[in-house]
Amino acid sequence: MELFKTTGVLDEPILREVAKRGIPKSEKWAAIICFTGSFALSAARYPALAAVFFSVGLFLVLWQYVLFRWITVKRNLRDMQDFNGVMGYQYTTWFDENGLAVINQTNHGEGKFKYAYLKRIFETEHILALQTKRNQFVPIFKNELSLEELDELTVFLKSRNKKIKICRLKKQNNKGTTENEKEEVF
């Protein structure tokens, strides 16, 4: 039983999408709260504590916008080039009764993830990225699934793992335009 089977190439443009959308909103809010706390403590004349909050906020921003993006894009592309001499991997993914099956067609690697091992799904323009508990990302290519199938997939995954967080892009409105920056969170 192979449900929601897709095949596609994970390359630089898709890695850039993952780097852009892969940072959870909770981490973004943590940085904002640290900076706000820093200013509040500074105004309350607690400079040492304000410096600690500011440092933590600065670290979070550096992590989110520099290190995370560098790791996601540059390091993955470098590894693809060094290990296989390619600038993209072709993946085939599908779901069965036990979990998510992944085959890397480029280097013939295979993987299997149980539903309980998936912690988050976020949508980009071209893929649904399934994040595992070890912060690995598995691409589900949207070009092979209809909008109804994408909705069915998210409902299916939520039924298999109640703790999974799902962040989807807004659906198209009646005029045919898409609101890309807003999310639906289930």
N, CA, C and O atoms as a DFTB+ gen file, in Angstrom:
744 C
 N C O
     1  1       0.845      -1.170       0.000
     2  2       0.000       0.000       0.000
     3  2       0.895       1.240       0.000
     4  3       1.539       1.541       1.005
     5  1       0.937       1.949      -1.111
     6  2       1.726       3.168      -1.236
     7  2       0.769       4.349      -1.398
     8  3       0.133       4.511      -2.439
     9  1       0.681       5.159      -0.364
    10  2      -0.201       6.325      -0.395
    11  2       0.608       7.597      -0.616
    12  3       1.722       7.724      -0.107
    13  1       0.052       8.530      -1.368
    14  2       0.647       9.853      -1.590
    15  2       2.092       9.748      -2.098
    16  3       2.984      10.421      -1.582
    17  1       2.311       8.922      -3.087
    18  2       3.649       8.713      -3.629
    19  2       4.045       9.899      -4.506
    20  3       3.285      10.315      -5.380
    21  1       5.244      10.439      -4.265
    22  2       5.764      11.550      -5.062
    23  2       7.232      11.313      -5.386
    24  3       7.938      10.606      -4.667
    25  1       7.675      11.919      -6.482
    26  2       9.068      11.882      -6.893
    27  2       9.463      13.273      -7.351
    28  3       8.692      13.952      -8.029
    29  1      10.658      13.695      -6.982
    30  2      11.141      15.005      -7.396
    31  2      12.592      15.198      -7.020
    32  3      13.208      14.338      -6.389
    33  1      13.128      16.335      -7.414
    34  2      14.540      16.640      -7.177
    35  2      14.665      17.692      -6.086
    36  3      14.057      18.760      -6.161
    37  1      15.450      17.378      -5.086
    38  2      15.775      18.317      -4.017
    39  2      17.064      19.021      -4.424
    40  3      18.141      18.426      -4.389
    41  1      16.951      20.302      -4.813
    42  2      18.101      21.051      -5.290
    43  2      18.164      22.407      -4.585
    44  3      17.441      22.639      -3.616
    45  1      19.019      23.289      -5.066
    46  2      19.262      24.560      -4.381
    47  2      18.003      25.419      -4.192
    48  3      17.794      25.909      -3.083
    49  1      17.154      25.630      -5.205
    50  2      15.961      26.450      -4.966
    51  2      15.049      25.889      -3.876
    52  3      14.486      26.648      -3.087
    53  1      14.903      24.581      -3.831
    54  2      14.048      23.980      -2.805
    55  2      14.714      24.067      -1.437
    56  3      14.038      24.301      -0.436
    57  1      16.033      23.881      -1.381
    58  2      16.741      24.038      -0.107
    59  2      16.617      25.471       0.408
    60  3      16.515      25.680       1.617
    61  1      16.624      26.448      -0.477
    62  2      16.443      27.845      -0.059
    63  2      15.039      28.064       0.515
    64  3      14.874      28.811       1.480
    65  1      14.037      27.422      -0.070
    66  2      12.675      27.509       0.470
    67  2      12.611      26.900       1.867
    68  3      11.981      27.461       2.763
    69  1      13.262      25.753       2.052
    70  2      13.277      25.094       3.361
    71  2      13.980      25.981       4.379
    72  3      13.527      26.100       5.517
    73  1      15.087      26.608       3.975
    74  2      15.817      27.492       4.889
    75  2      14.964      28.694       5.278
    76  3      15.039      29.163       6.414
    77  1      14.164      29.190       4.359
    78  2      13.336      30.363       4.628
    79  2      12.165      30.024       5.543
    80  3      11.864      30.779       6.468
    81  1      11.504      28.900       5.295
    82  2      10.291      28.555       6.028
    83  2      10.526      27.562       7.157
    84  3       9.603      27.272       7.918
    85  1      11.745      27.034       7.283
    86  2      12.002      25.972       8.241
    87  2      12.151      26.397       9.683
    88  3      12.165      25.549      10.575
    89  1      12.261      27.671       9.931
    90  2      12.403      28.152      11.305
    91  2      11.012      28.266      11.918
    92  3      10.177      29.016      11.412
    93  1      10.751      27.540      12.995
    94  2       9.423      27.600      13.610
    95  2       9.110      28.996      14.158
    96  3      10.007      29.733      14.567
    97  1       7.829      29.341      14.157
    98  2       7.408      30.641      14.680
    99  2       7.776      30.798      16.152
   100  3       8.044      31.912      16.603
   101  1       7.795      29.708      16.901
   102  2       8.140      29.803      18.323
   103  2       9.575      30.301      18.501
   104  3       9.852      31.056      19.433
   105  1      10.486      29.889      17.624
   106  2      11.872      30.370      17.713
   107  2      11.967      31.841      17.327
   108  3      12.750      32.589      17.912
   109  1      11.177      32.254      16.350
   110  2      11.173      33.666      15.965
   111  2      10.639      34.516      17.116
   112  3      11.185      35.576      17.423
   113  1       9.575      34.045      17.743
   114  2       9.004      34.798      18.868
   115  2       9.956      34.819      20.069
   116  3       9.994      35.803      20.807
   117  1      10.714      33.752      20.267
   118  2      11.675      33.722      21.373
   119  2      12.706      34.832      21.222
   120  3      13.071      35.480      22.204
   121  1      13.175      35.054      20.002
   122  2      14.137      36.135      19.764
   123  2      13.506      37.495      20.045
   124  3      14.133      38.351      20.669
   125  1      12.279      37.698      19.593
   126  2      11.578      38.966      19.833
   127  2      11.367      39.193      21.324
   128  3      11.537      40.312      21.810
   129  1      11.002      38.156      22.046
   130  2      10.779      38.270      23.495
   131  2      12.095      38.601      24.203
   132  3      12.108      39.406      25.134
   133  1      13.192      37.994      23.776
   134  2      14.499      38.296      24.387
   135  2      14.878      39.755      24.184
   136  3      15.349      40.405      25.117
   137  1      14.680      40.280      22.975
   138  2      15.009      41.682      22.718
   139  2      14.086      42.616      23.504
   140  3      14.542      43.619      24.052
   141  1      12.810      42.295      23.561
   142  2      11.867      43.115      24.327
   143  2      12.219      43.091      25.811
   144  3      12.204      44.121      26.485
   145  1      12.535      41.889      26.307
   146  2      12.949      41.773      27.709
   147  2      14.222      42.548      27.994
   148  3      14.377      43.138      29.063
   149  1      15.128      42.541      27.036
   150  2      16.374      43.292      27.180
   151  2      16.104      44.784      27.332
   152  3      16.671      45.441      28.206
   153  1      15.235      45.312      26.475
   154  2      14.912      46.744      26.564
   155  2      14.168      47.081      27.849
   156  3      14.404      48.128      28.452
   157  1      13.267      46.192      28.268
   158  2      12.527      46.430      29.508
   159  2      13.464      46.396      30.718
   160  3      13.347      47.235      31.611
   161  1      14.376      45.451      30.754
   162  2      15.325      45.372      31.869
   163  2      16.310      46.537      31.853
   164  3      16.736      47.012      32.906
   165  1      16.664      46.988      30.672
   166  2      17.541      48.149      30.569
   167  2      16.850      49.396      31.110
   168  3      17.461      50.199      31.815
   169  1      15.578      49.550      30.777
   170  2      14.809      50.695      31.274
   171  2      14.603      50.610      32.786
   172  3      14.510      51.634      33.462
   173  1      14.532      49.393      33.311
   174  2      14.354      49.194      34.757
   175  2      15.682      49.220      35.506
   176  3      15.733      48.935      36.703
   177  1      16.745      49.562      34.802
   178  2      18.083      49.715      35.371
   179  2      18.673      48.399      35.899
   180  3      19.240      48.341      36.990
   181  1      18.520      47.355      35.092
   182  2      19.177      46.080      35.338
   183  2      20.069      45.775      34.130
   184  3      19.738      44.906      33.322
   185  1      21.193      46.480      34.001
   186  2      21.989      46.354      32.777
   187  2      22.610      44.973      32.579
   188  3      22.735      44.522      31.440
   189  1      22.997      44.300      33.637
   190  2      23.625      42.983      33.485
   191  2      22.616      41.970      32.950
   192  3      22.919      41.196      32.042
   193  1      21.424      41.983      33.519
   194  2      20.371      41.075      33.055
   195  2      19.918      41.439      31.644
   196  3      19.609      40.561      30.838
   197  1      19.880      42.741      31.352
   198  2      19.510      43.195      30.005
   199  2      20.533      42.707      28.986
   200  3      20.166      42.314      27.878
   201  1      21.815      42.729      29.354
   202  2      22.864      42.254      28.450
   203  2      22.729      40.756      28.181
   204  3      22.977      40.298      27.065
   205  1      22.338      40.001      29.194
   206  2      22.143      38.558      29.007
   207  2      20.991      38.304      28.036
   208  3      21.126      37.508      27.107
   209  1      19.856      38.982      28.248
   210  2      18.706      38.815      27.353
   211  2      19.050      39.248      25.931
   212  3      18.662      38.589      24.966
   213  1      19.781      40.359      25.803
   214  2      20.171      40.838      24.485
   215  2      21.091      39.830      23.791
   216  3      20.951      39.585      22.593
   217  1      22.023      39.252      24.534
   218  2      22.947      38.259      23.978
   219  2      22.204      37.013      23.505
   220  3      22.495      36.480      22.434
   221  1      21.257      36.557      24.295
   222  2      20.474      35.383      23.899
   223  2      19.656      35.697      22.642
   224  3      19.592      34.881      21.723
   225  1      19.039      36.861      22.604
   226  2      18.276      37.267      21.421
   227  2      19.156      37.364      20.191
   228  3      18.761      36.937      19.106
   229  1      20.352      37.925      20.353
   230  2      21.285      38.042      19.235
   231  2      21.732      36.663      18.754
   232  3      21.840      36.432      17.549
   233  1      21.991      35.752      19.680
   234  2      22.352      34.388      19.301
   235  2      21.223      33.733      18.508
   236  3      21.476      33.086      17.492
   237  1      19.984      33.895      18.963
   238  2      18.848      33.304      18.250
   239  2      18.717      33.861      16.838
   240  3      18.440      33.115      15.899
   241  1      18.912      35.158      16.683
   242  2      18.828      35.764      15.353
   243  2      19.947      35.233      14.464
   244  3      19.713      34.888      13.305
   245  1      21.163      35.168      15.006
   246  2      22.279      34.625      14.225
   247  2      22.026      33.172      13.842
   248  3      22.295      32.768      12.711
   249  1      21.514      32.397      14.774
   250  2      21.207      31.004      14.488
   251  2      20.164      30.909      13.380
   252  3      20.338      30.160      12.419
   253  1      19.086      31.664      13.515
   254  2      17.971      31.544      12.587
   255  2      18.311      32.030      11.192
   256  3      17.983      31.366      10.209
   257  1      18.948      33.153      11.095
   258  2      19.105      33.774       9.794
   259  2      20.465      33.566       9.143
   260  3      20.625      33.831       7.952
   261  1      21.433      33.102       9.899
   262  2      22.751      32.884       9.311
   263  2      23.098      31.394       9.351
   264  3      23.242      30.761       8.305
   265  1      23.230      30.846      10.533
   266  2      23.685      29.468      10.659
   267  2      22.689      28.462      10.087
   268  3      23.086      27.561       9.350
   269  1      21.401      28.599      10.412
   270  2      20.406      27.652       9.924
   271  2      20.350      27.660       8.401
   272  3      20.298      26.606       7.768
   273  1      20.362      28.847       7.825
   274  2      20.318      28.933       6.363
   275  2      21.610      28.401       5.740
   276  3      21.573      27.744       4.699
   277  1      22.747      28.682       6.372
   278  2      24.004      28.168       5.850
   279  2      24.017      26.645       5.901
   280  3      24.388      25.992       4.926
   281  1      23.614      26.082       7.032
   282  2      23.589      24.630       7.172
   283  2      22.619      24.010       6.172
   284  3      22.947      23.022       5.515
   285  1      21.437      24.585       6.057
   286  2      20.415      24.009       5.193
   287  2      20.801      24.065       3.726
   288  3      20.615      23.084       3.006
   289  1      21.329      25.175       3.273
   290  2      21.612      25.328       1.842
   291  2      23.049      24.941       1.519
   292  3      23.275      23.964       0.804
   293  1      24.001      25.671       2.019
   294  2      25.396      25.499       1.611
   295  2      25.968      24.135       1.987
   296  3      26.622      23.483       1.173
   297  1      25.719      23.714       3.208
   298  2      26.293      22.445       3.644
   299  2      25.673      21.269       2.884
   300  3      26.382      20.346       2.484
   301  1      24.361      21.301       2.686
   302  2      23.726      20.213       1.942
   303  2      24.203      20.175       0.493
   304  3      24.456      19.098      -0.047
   305  1      24.327      21.341      -0.139
   306  2      24.824      21.368      -1.521
   307  2      26.266      20.879      -1.602
   308  3      26.630      20.146      -2.522
   309  1      27.082      21.288      -0.635
   310  2      28.472      20.837      -0.599
   311  2      28.547      19.314      -0.428
   312  3      29.339      18.646      -1.092
   313  1      27.716      18.777       0.469
   314  2      27.708      17.326       0.676
   315  2      27.247      16.580      -0.576
   316  3      27.800      15.532      -0.912
   317  1      26.239      17.114      -1.267
   318  2      25.779      16.490      -2.516
   319  2      26.913      16.449      -3.537
   320  3      27.134      15.437      -4.201
   321  1      27.620      17.561      -3.648
   322  2      28.711      17.652      -4.618
   323  2      29.887      16.752      -4.229
   324  3      30.442      16.054      -5.077
   325  1      30.263      16.770      -2.950
   326  2      31.417      15.991      -2.502
   327  2      31.172      14.486      -2.578
   328  3      32.046      13.737      -3.016
   329  1      29.991      14.040      -2.156
   330  2      29.739      12.603      -2.068
   331  2      29.269      11.984      -3.372
   332  3      29.573      10.823      -3.645
   333  1      28.522      12.744      -4.195
   334  2      27.945      12.149      -5.397
   335  2      28.214      12.935      -6.669
   336  3      27.842      12.487      -7.753
   337  1      28.846      14.089      -6.567
   338  2      29.141      14.884      -7.743
   339  2      27.914      15.482      -8.414
   340  3      27.930      15.733      -9.619
   341  1      26.861      15.711      -7.657
   342  2      25.618      16.271      -8.202
   343  2      25.216      17.502      -7.401
   344  3      25.723      17.729      -6.303
   345  1      24.309      18.288      -7.952
   346  2      23.793      19.467      -7.251
   347  2      22.325      19.290      -6.866
   348  3      21.622      20.273      -6.630
   349  1      21.866      18.051      -6.803
   350  2      20.502      17.770      -6.381
   351  2      20.303      16.270      -6.247
   352  3      20.920      15.479      -6.961
   353  1      19.430      15.890      -5.319
   354  2      19.087      14.489      -5.124
   355  2      17.667      14.258      -5.600
   356  3      16.787      15.088      -5.372
   357  1      17.444      13.140      -6.257
   358  2      16.088      12.771      -6.647
   359  2      15.531      11.831      -5.587
   360  3      16.109      10.784      -5.296
   361  1      14.395      12.225      -5.017
   362  2      13.755      11.456      -3.960
   363  2      12.420      10.904      -4.432
   364  3      11.708      11.542      -5.207
   365  1      12.093       9.712      -3.956
   366  2      10.758       9.144      -4.075
   367  2      10.281       8.877      -2.660
   368  3      10.976       8.231      -1.876
   369  1       9.104       9.369      -2.335
   370  2       8.552       9.194      -0.989
   371  2       7.123       8.681      -1.093
   372  3       6.416       8.971      -2.058
   373  1       6.713       7.927      -0.104
   374  2       5.324       7.493       0.003
   375  2       5.049       7.082       1.442
   376  3       5.966       6.928       2.248
   377  1       3.783       6.910       1.744
   378  2       3.342       6.529       3.082
   379  2       2.712       5.144       3.003
   380  3       2.048       4.804       2.024
   381  1       2.929       4.358       4.041
   382  2       2.274       3.059       4.141
   383  2       1.717       2.907       5.551
   384  3       1.639       3.884       6.296
   385  1       1.328       1.686       5.923
   386  2       0.706       1.497       7.232
   387  2       1.660       1.750       8.394
   388  3       1.205       2.039       9.501
   389  1       2.982       1.649       8.171
   390  2       3.957       1.820       9.241
   391  2       4.544       3.217       9.337
   392  3       4.966       3.634      10.416
   393  1       4.580       3.951       8.227
   394  2       5.191       5.271       8.267
   395  2       5.550       5.785       6.890
   396  3       4.929       5.430       5.888
   397  1       6.563       6.628       6.864
   398  2       7.040       7.277       5.650
   399  2       8.237       6.511       5.101
   400  3       9.194       6.234       5.824
   401  1       8.174       6.172       3.814
   402  2       9.288       5.508       3.149
   403  2       9.955       6.508       2.213
   404  3       9.273       7.250       1.506
   405  1      11.290       6.529       2.206
   406  2      12.060       7.465       1.395
   407  2      13.133       6.680       0.642
   408  3      13.835       5.847       1.216
   409  1      13.243       6.967      -0.658
   410  2      14.329       6.401      -1.452
   411  2      15.043       7.549      -2.138
   412  3      14.430       8.332      -2.863
   413  1      16.351       7.645      -1.903
   414  2      17.173       8.613      -2.600
   415  2      17.635       7.924      -3.881
   416  3      18.520       7.069      -3.842
   417  1      17.040       8.294      -5.015
   418  2      17.331       7.647      -6.290
   419  2      18.764       7.930      -6.752
   420  3      19.334       7.145      -7.510
   421  1      19.349       9.039      -6.303
   422  2      20.682       9.430      -6.752
   423  2      21.766       8.534      -6.168
   424  3      22.638       8.053      -6.892
   425  1      21.711       8.311      -4.860
   426  2      22.749       7.474      -4.247
   427  2      22.212       6.140      -3.734
   428  3      22.914       5.412      -3.034
   429  1      20.977       5.825      -4.081
   430  2      20.341       4.547      -3.768
   431  2      20.189       4.315      -2.269
   432  3      20.200       3.174      -1.807
   433  1      20.049       5.391      -1.520
   434  2      19.810       5.272      -0.090
   435  2      18.325       5.093       0.186
   436  3      17.482       5.597      -0.557
   437  1      18.011       4.381       1.244
   438  2      16.624       4.149       1.628
   439  2      16.452       4.501       3.092
   440  3      17.377       4.361       3.892
   441  1      15.258       4.960       3.432
   442  2      14.955       5.272       4.818
   443  2      13.493       5.014       5.117
   444  3      12.649       5.006       4.221
   445  1      13.212       4.808       6.373
   446  2      11.853       4.564       6.829
   447  2      11.670       5.315       8.143
   448  3      12.481       5.172       9.059
   449  1      10.614       6.109       8.239
   450  2      10.329       6.868       9.452
   451  2       8.929       6.505       9.930
   452  3       7.962       6.614       9.177
   453  1       8.824       6.077      11.174
   454  2       7.504       5.795      11.740
   455  2       6.766       7.107      11.961
   456  3       7.392       8.155      12.124
   457  1       5.453       7.054      11.966
   458  2       4.641       8.253      12.116
   459  2       4.950       8.988      13.416
   460  3       4.942      10.219      13.444
   461  1       5.220       8.257      14.483
   462  2       5.520       8.892      15.773
   463  2       6.834       9.666      15.727
   464  3       7.058      10.533      16.571
   465  1       7.703       9.376      14.770
   466  2       9.003      10.017      14.644
   467  2       8.915      11.367      13.929
   468  3       9.867      12.147      13.958
   469  1       7.785      11.643      13.293
   470  2       7.586      12.918      12.603
   471  2       7.079      13.944      13.607
   472  3       6.160      13.664      14.376
   473  1       7.685      15.146      13.600
   474  2       7.260      16.137      14.584
   475  2       6.627      17.377      13.968
   476  3       5.873      18.077      14.645
   477  1       6.917      17.670      12.690
   478  2       6.414      18.921      12.128
   479  2       6.360      18.823      10.608
   480  3       7.189      18.169       9.975
   481  1       5.365      19.489      10.047
   482  2       5.250      19.606       8.596
   483  2       5.098      21.083       8.295
   484  3       4.280      21.767       8.909
   485  1       5.887      21.577       7.348
   486  2       5.669      22.939       6.884
   487  2       5.703      22.947       5.368
   488  3       6.396      22.151       4.734
   489  1       4.948      23.852       4.816
   490  2       4.769      23.911       3.376
   491  2       5.586      25.041       2.784
   492  3       5.629      26.143       3.332
   493  1       6.229      24.764       1.668
   494  2       6.895      25.787       0.879
   495  2       6.171      25.851      -0.460
   496  3       5.139      25.205      -0.644
   497  1       6.695      26.607      -1.368
   498  2       6.050      26.740      -2.673
   499  2       6.025      25.417      -3.444
   500  3       5.064      25.142      -4.161
   501  1       7.070      24.599      -3.303
   502  2       7.191      23.383      -4.103
   503  2       7.051      22.076      -3.333
   504  3       6.778      21.040      -3.939
   505  1       7.231      22.096      -2.019
   506  2       7.208      20.851      -1.254
   507  2       6.452      21.014       0.054
   508  3       6.212      22.125       0.526
   509  1       6.087      19.878       0.620
   510  2       5.758      19.777       2.036
   511  2       7.008      19.176       2.671
   512  3       7.441      18.095       2.271
   513  1       7.578      19.838       3.628
   514  2       8.779      19.335       4.294
   515  2       8.366      18.693       5.607
   516  3       7.792      19.349       6.476
   517  1       8.657      17.417       5.745
   518  2       8.376      16.699       6.980
   519  2       9.635      16.708       7.816
   520  3      10.682      16.228       7.382
   521  1       9.534      17.252       9.010
   522  2      10.684      17.340       9.902
   523  2      10.589      16.214      10.913
   524  3       9.545      16.006      11.531
   525  1      11.694      15.483      11.080
   526  2      11.731      14.385      12.037
   527  2      12.208      14.905      13.391
   528  3      12.563      16.076      13.529
   529  1      12.212      14.037      14.366
   530  2      12.655      14.434      15.700
   531  2      14.148      14.731      15.752
   532  3      14.605      15.367      16.702
   533  1      14.914      14.298      14.775
   534  2      16.345      14.617      14.696
   535  2      16.588      15.803      13.775
   536  3      17.719      16.027      13.342
   537  1      15.549      16.561      13.471
   538  2      15.606      17.758      12.631
   539  2      16.081      17.475      11.209
   540  3      16.690      18.336      10.575
   541  1      15.807      16.279      10.709
   542  2      16.024      15.976       9.308
   543  2      14.756      16.382       8.558
   544  3      13.661      16.346       9.120
   545  1      14.903      16.763       7.303
   546  2      13.761      17.138       6.490
   547  2      13.596      16.148       5.350
   548  3      14.562      15.802       4.669
   549  1      12.372      15.698       5.151
   550  2      12.046      14.795       4.046
   551  2      11.073      15.540       3.138
   552  3      10.038      16.013       3.608
   553  1      11.388      15.655       1.833
   554  2      10.506      16.400       0.934
   555  2       9.359      15.551       0.394
   556  3       9.557      14.408      -0.017
   557  1       8.162      16.123       0.402
   558  2       6.997      15.565      -0.284
   559  2       6.690      16.559      -1.393
   560  3       6.299      17.691      -1.106
   561  1       6.854      16.174      -2.635
   562  2       6.757      17.100      -3.765
   563  2       5.293      17.355      -4.112
   564  3       4.531      16.434      -4.405
   565  1       4.925      18.634      -4.069
   566  2       3.536      19.033      -4.256
   567  2       3.073      18.947      -5.704
   568  3       1.872      18.833      -5.951
   569  1       3.987      19.000      -6.665
   570  2       3.580      19.018      -8.071
   571  2       2.898      17.722      -8.499
   572  3       2.228      17.699      -9.531
   573  1       3.051      16.647      -7.734
   574  2       2.420      15.381      -8.071
   575  2       1.140      15.127      -7.285
   576  3       0.500      14.089      -7.450
   577  1       0.771      16.068      -6.436
   578  2      -0.452      15.924      -5.640
   579  2      -1.382      17.097      -5.911
   580  3      -0.928      18.231      -6.064
   581  1      -2.669      16.830      -5.970
   582  2      -3.647      17.908      -6.136
   583  2      -3.864      18.596      -4.788
   584  3      -3.410      18.106      -3.754
   585  1      -4.554      19.722      -4.806
   586  2      -4.844      20.429      -3.554
   587  2      -5.666      19.561      -2.609
   588  3      -5.455      19.592      -1.396
   589  1      -6.592      18.794      -3.150
   590  2      -7.401      17.904      -2.316
   591  2      -6.539      16.818      -1.690
   592  3      -6.718      16.471      -0.522
   593  1      -5.588      16.277      -2.479
   594  2      -4.697      15.256      -1.943
   595  2      -3.774      15.816      -0.863
   596  3      -3.461      15.121       0.104
   597  1      -3.339      17.058      -1.019
   598  2      -2.527      17.694       0.027
   599  2      -3.319      17.836       1.320
   600  3      -2.801      17.585       2.408
   601  1      -4.578      18.239       1.191
   602  2      -5.438      18.337       2.377
   603  2      -5.651      16.962       3.008
   604  3      -5.601      16.819       4.230
   605  1      -5.890      15.951       2.166
   606  2      -6.074      14.587       2.663
   607  2      -4.802      14.097       3.363
   608  3      -4.873      13.418       4.388
   609  1      -3.649      14.442       2.806
   610  2      -2.378      14.028       3.398
   611  2      -2.208      14.614       4.795
   612  3      -1.811      13.902       5.718
   613  1      -2.500      15.890       4.962
   614  2      -2.341      16.492       6.293
   615  2      -3.322      15.881       7.291
   616  3      -2.964      15.662       8.448
   617  1      -4.539      15.607       6.864
   618  2      -5.510      14.957       7.745
   619  2      -5.043      13.538       8.074
   620  3      -5.142      13.098       9.220
   621  1      -4.539      12.835       7.077
   622  2      -4.024      11.477       7.271
   623  2      -2.881      11.471       8.287
   624  3      -2.860      10.639       9.194
   625  1      -1.933      12.396       8.137
   626  2      -0.793      12.442       9.059
   627  2      -1.225      12.810      10.467
   628  3      -0.695      12.279      11.443
   629  1      -2.183      13.714      10.573
   630  2      -2.693      14.101      11.899
   631  2      -3.406      12.922      12.561
   632  3      -3.361      12.784      13.783
   633  1      -4.060      12.074      11.772
   634  2      -4.729      10.904      12.345
   635  2      -3.716       9.854      12.810
   636  3      -4.001       9.090      13.732
   637  1      -2.544       9.811      12.184
   638  2      -1.510       8.840      12.562
   639  2      -0.612       9.333      13.691
   640  3      -0.024       8.529      14.413
   641  1      -0.505      10.655      13.847
   642  2       0.345      11.244      14.889
   643  2      -0.339      12.503      15.392
   644  3      -0.282      13.547      14.741
   645  1      -0.974      12.413      16.530
   646  2      -1.745      13.547      17.085
   647  2      -0.854      14.716      17.480
   648  3      -1.336      15.846      17.553
   649  1       0.430      14.484      17.739
   650  2       1.334      15.537      18.211
   651  2       1.999      16.317      17.086
   652  3       2.679      17.309      17.348
   653  1       1.821      15.898      15.859
   654  2       2.502      16.551      14.743
   655  2       1.948      17.962      14.546
   656  3       0.740      18.183      14.625
   657  1       2.851      18.912      14.288
   658  2       2.458      20.294      14.025
   659  2       2.458      20.504      12.522
   660  3       3.400      20.124      11.827
   661  1       1.389      21.115      12.029
   662  2       1.236      21.304      10.589
   663  2       1.096      22.789      10.296
   664  3       0.180      23.441      10.796
   665  1       2.002      23.324       9.486
   666  2       1.968      24.721       9.061
   667  2       1.814      24.750       7.551
   668  3       2.739      24.398       6.818
   669  1       0.651      25.167       7.091
   670  2       0.362      25.199       5.647
   671  2       0.281      26.633       5.168
   672  3      -0.054      27.538       5.932
   673  1       0.588      26.831       3.904
   674  2       0.373      28.124       3.272
   675  2      -1.130      28.311       3.094
   676  3      -1.885      27.343       3.010
   677  1      -1.541      29.550       3.040
   678  2      -2.954      29.822       2.803
   679  2      -3.345      29.296       1.431
   680  3      -2.549      29.301       0.493
   681  1      -4.569      28.850       1.339
   682  2      -5.084      28.360       0.065
   683  2      -5.382      29.522      -0.857
   684  3      -5.467      30.669      -0.421
   685  1      -5.541      29.217      -2.144
   686  2      -5.860      30.253      -3.116
   687  2      -7.273      30.756      -2.888
   688  3      -8.183      29.997      -2.554
   689  1      -7.432      32.077      -3.079
   690  2      -8.775      32.626      -2.963
   691  2      -9.486      32.541      -4.308
   692  3      -8.925      32.016      -5.269
   693  1     -10.687      33.038      -4.386
   694  2     -11.495      32.926      -5.601
   695  2     -10.893      33.655      -6.794
   696  3     -11.187      33.296      -7.934
   697  1     -10.064      34.659      -6.570
   698  2      -9.469      35.419      -7.658
   699  2      -8.233      34.736      -8.231
   700  3      -7.668      35.216      -9.213
   701  1      -7.805      33.635      -7.642
   702  2      -6.664      32.896      -8.166
   703  2      -5.326      33.321      -7.614
   704  3      -4.299      32.792      -8.039
   705  1      -5.298      34.256      -6.682
   706  2      -4.030      34.672      -6.096
   707  2      -3.786      33.897      -4.811
   708  3      -4.712      33.369      -4.195
   709  1      -2.523      33.843      -4.423
   710  2      -2.148      33.107      -3.226
   711  2      -1.533      34.066      -2.221
   712  3      -0.773      34.963      -2.588
   713  1      -1.864      33.872      -0.960
   714  2      -1.251      34.634       0.117
   715  2      -0.152      33.769       0.700
   716  3      -0.408      32.960       1.592
   717  1       1.071      33.927       0.210
   718  2       2.167      33.027       0.549
   719  2       2.713      33.190       1.963
   720  3       3.206      32.219       2.536
   721  1       2.644      34.365       2.534
   722  2       3.322      34.595       3.804
   723  2       2.490      34.207       5.014
   724  3       3.012      34.171       6.128
   725  1       1.222      33.920       4.826
   726  2       0.379      33.581       5.965
   727  2       0.255      32.081       6.076
   728  3       0.322      31.373       5.071
   729  1       0.075      31.587       7.289
   730  2       0.031      30.166       7.533
   731  2      -1.280      29.760       8.169
   732  3      -1.932      30.542       8.861
   733  1      -1.649      28.518       7.917
   734  2      -2.704      27.875       8.678
   735  2      -2.000      26.904       9.598
   736  3      -1.159      26.128       9.143
   737  1      -2.314      26.924      10.861
   738  2      -1.699      25.995      11.798
   739  2      -2.794      25.129      12.356
   740  3      -3.767      25.634      12.915
   741  1      -2.646      23.815      12.208
   742  2      -3.635      22.871      12.704
   743  2      -3.242      22.413      14.083
   744  3      -3.947      21.607      14.690
